Coordinates of C-alpha atoms in Angstrom, one line a residue:
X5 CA 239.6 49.3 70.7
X6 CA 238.3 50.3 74.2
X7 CA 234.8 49.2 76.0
X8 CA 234.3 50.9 78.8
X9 CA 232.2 49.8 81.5
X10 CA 229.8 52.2 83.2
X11 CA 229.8 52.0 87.4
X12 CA 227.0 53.9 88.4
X13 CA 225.7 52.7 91.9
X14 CA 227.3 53.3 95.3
X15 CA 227.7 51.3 98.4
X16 CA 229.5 52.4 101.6
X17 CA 230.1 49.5 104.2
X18 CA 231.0 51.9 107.2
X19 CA 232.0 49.2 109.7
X20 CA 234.6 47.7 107.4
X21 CA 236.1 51.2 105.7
X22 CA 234.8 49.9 102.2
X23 CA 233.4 52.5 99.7
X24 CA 232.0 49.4 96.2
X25 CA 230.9 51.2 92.9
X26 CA 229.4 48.6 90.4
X27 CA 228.1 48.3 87.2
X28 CA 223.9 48.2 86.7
X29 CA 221.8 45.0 87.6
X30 CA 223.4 42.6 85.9
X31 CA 224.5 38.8 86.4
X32 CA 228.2 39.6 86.7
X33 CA 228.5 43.3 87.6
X34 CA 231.9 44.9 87.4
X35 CA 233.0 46.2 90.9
X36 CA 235.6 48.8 91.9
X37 CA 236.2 49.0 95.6
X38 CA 238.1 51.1 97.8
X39 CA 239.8 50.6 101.7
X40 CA 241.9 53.6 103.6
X41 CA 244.9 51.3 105.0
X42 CA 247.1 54.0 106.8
X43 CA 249.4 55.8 104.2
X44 CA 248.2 53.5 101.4
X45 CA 244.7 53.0 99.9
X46 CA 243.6 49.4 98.5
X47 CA 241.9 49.6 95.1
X48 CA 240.6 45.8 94.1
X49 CA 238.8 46.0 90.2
X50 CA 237.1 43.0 89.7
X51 CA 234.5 41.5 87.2
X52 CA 233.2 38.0 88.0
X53 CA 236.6 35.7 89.1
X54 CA 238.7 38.3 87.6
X55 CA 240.6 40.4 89.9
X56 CA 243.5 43.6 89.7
X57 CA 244.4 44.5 93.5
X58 CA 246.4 48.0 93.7
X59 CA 247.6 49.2 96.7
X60 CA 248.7 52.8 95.8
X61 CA 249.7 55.8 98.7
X62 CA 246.6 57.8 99.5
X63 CA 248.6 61.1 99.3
X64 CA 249.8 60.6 95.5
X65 CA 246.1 59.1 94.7
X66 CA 244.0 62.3 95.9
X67 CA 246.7 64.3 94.8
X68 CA 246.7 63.5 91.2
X69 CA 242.9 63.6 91.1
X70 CA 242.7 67.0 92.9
X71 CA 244.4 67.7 89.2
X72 CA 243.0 66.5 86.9
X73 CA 241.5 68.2 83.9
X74 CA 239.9 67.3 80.5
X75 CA 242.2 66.8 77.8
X76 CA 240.9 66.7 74.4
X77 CA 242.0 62.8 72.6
X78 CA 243.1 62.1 75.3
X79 CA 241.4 59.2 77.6
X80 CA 243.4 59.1 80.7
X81 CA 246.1 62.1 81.5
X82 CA 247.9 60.5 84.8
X83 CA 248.9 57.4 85.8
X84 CA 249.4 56.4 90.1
X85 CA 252.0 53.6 90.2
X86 CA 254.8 51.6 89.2
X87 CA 255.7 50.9 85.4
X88 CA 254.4 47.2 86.3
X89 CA 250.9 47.8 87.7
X90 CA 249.1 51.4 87.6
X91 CA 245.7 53.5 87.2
X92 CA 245.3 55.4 84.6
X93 CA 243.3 58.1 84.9
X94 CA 241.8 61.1 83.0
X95 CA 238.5 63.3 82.8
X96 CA 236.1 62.6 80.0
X97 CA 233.0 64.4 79.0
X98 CA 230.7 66.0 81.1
X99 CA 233.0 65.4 84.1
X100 CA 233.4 61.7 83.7
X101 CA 236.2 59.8 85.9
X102 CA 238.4 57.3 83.6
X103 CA 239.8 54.7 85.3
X104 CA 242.0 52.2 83.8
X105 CA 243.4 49.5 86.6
X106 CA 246.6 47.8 84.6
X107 CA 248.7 45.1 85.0
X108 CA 251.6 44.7 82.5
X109 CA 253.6 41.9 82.1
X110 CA 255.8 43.1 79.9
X111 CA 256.6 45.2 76.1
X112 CA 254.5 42.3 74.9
X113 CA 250.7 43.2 76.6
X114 CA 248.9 43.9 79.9
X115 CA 245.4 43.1 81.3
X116 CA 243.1 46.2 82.0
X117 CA 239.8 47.2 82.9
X118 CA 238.1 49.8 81.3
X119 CA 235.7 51.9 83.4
X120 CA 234.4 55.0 83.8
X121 CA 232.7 56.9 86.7
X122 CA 229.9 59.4 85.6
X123 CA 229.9 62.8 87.8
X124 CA 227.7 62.2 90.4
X125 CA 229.6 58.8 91.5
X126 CA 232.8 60.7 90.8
X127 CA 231.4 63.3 92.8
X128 CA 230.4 60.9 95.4
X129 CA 234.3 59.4 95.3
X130 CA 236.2 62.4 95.6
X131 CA 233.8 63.5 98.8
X132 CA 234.3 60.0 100.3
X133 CA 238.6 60.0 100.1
X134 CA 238.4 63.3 100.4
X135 CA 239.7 64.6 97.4
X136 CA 240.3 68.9 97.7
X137 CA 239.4 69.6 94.3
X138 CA 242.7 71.8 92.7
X139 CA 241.2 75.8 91.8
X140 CA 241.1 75.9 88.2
X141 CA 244.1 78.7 86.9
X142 CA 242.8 81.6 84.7

């Protein structure tokens, strides 16, 4: 029941503290972006006029990615958040970043957005935050 939504190019706008991944050349790209504001960081998922804004702490962000590992069925294994508005977000194949924005309204649905982040924009993420990738346990 899931479409995810590839975001594959990288923009950095160093003088206002914005890291933009978006989807290929198209019309209406989706966009994720990313802002350091103090203890928190500002997440905004958009696609055209559509628009989740998550303002998560930075500590419990990097942390929980620092974590993560694959988990086989499974599409995202941690959630940053409240019970009313969260990311989900798992490892997929080949090193893939899932990231599920959500809004839920209540036991009767939620709006979501679907993406995923292949390694080397991953990659690109996790150096930018900085995220101190967790040693894997033997």
């Amino acid at each position: 029941m899931r479409n995810f939504q590839t975001l594959e190019h990288i923009t950095i706008d160093d003088a206002a503290g914005i890291l933009y991944i978006i989807s290929g050349d198209q019309p209406m790209p989706a966009r994720l972006a990313f802002r350091r504001e103090g203890s928190y960081i500002a997440i905004s998922c958009s696609y055209g006029p559509i628009e989740i804004a998550l303002r998560p702490r930075f500590e419990e962000l990097t942390r929980i990615l620092a974590r993560l590992h694959p988990v086989q069925g499974l599409q995202t294994t941690r959630q940053v958040g409240t019970g009313q508005a969260y990311i989900g977000l798992g490892l997929g194949q080949e090193d893939s970043l899932v990231i599920r924005p959500t809004i839920v309204a209540d036991a009767t649905g939620h709006m979501c957005f679907n993406l995923l982040l292949p390694k080397s924009v991953r990659e690109a993420l996790f150096s930018w935050l900085p995220v101190e990738e967790a040693p894997v346990s033997e």
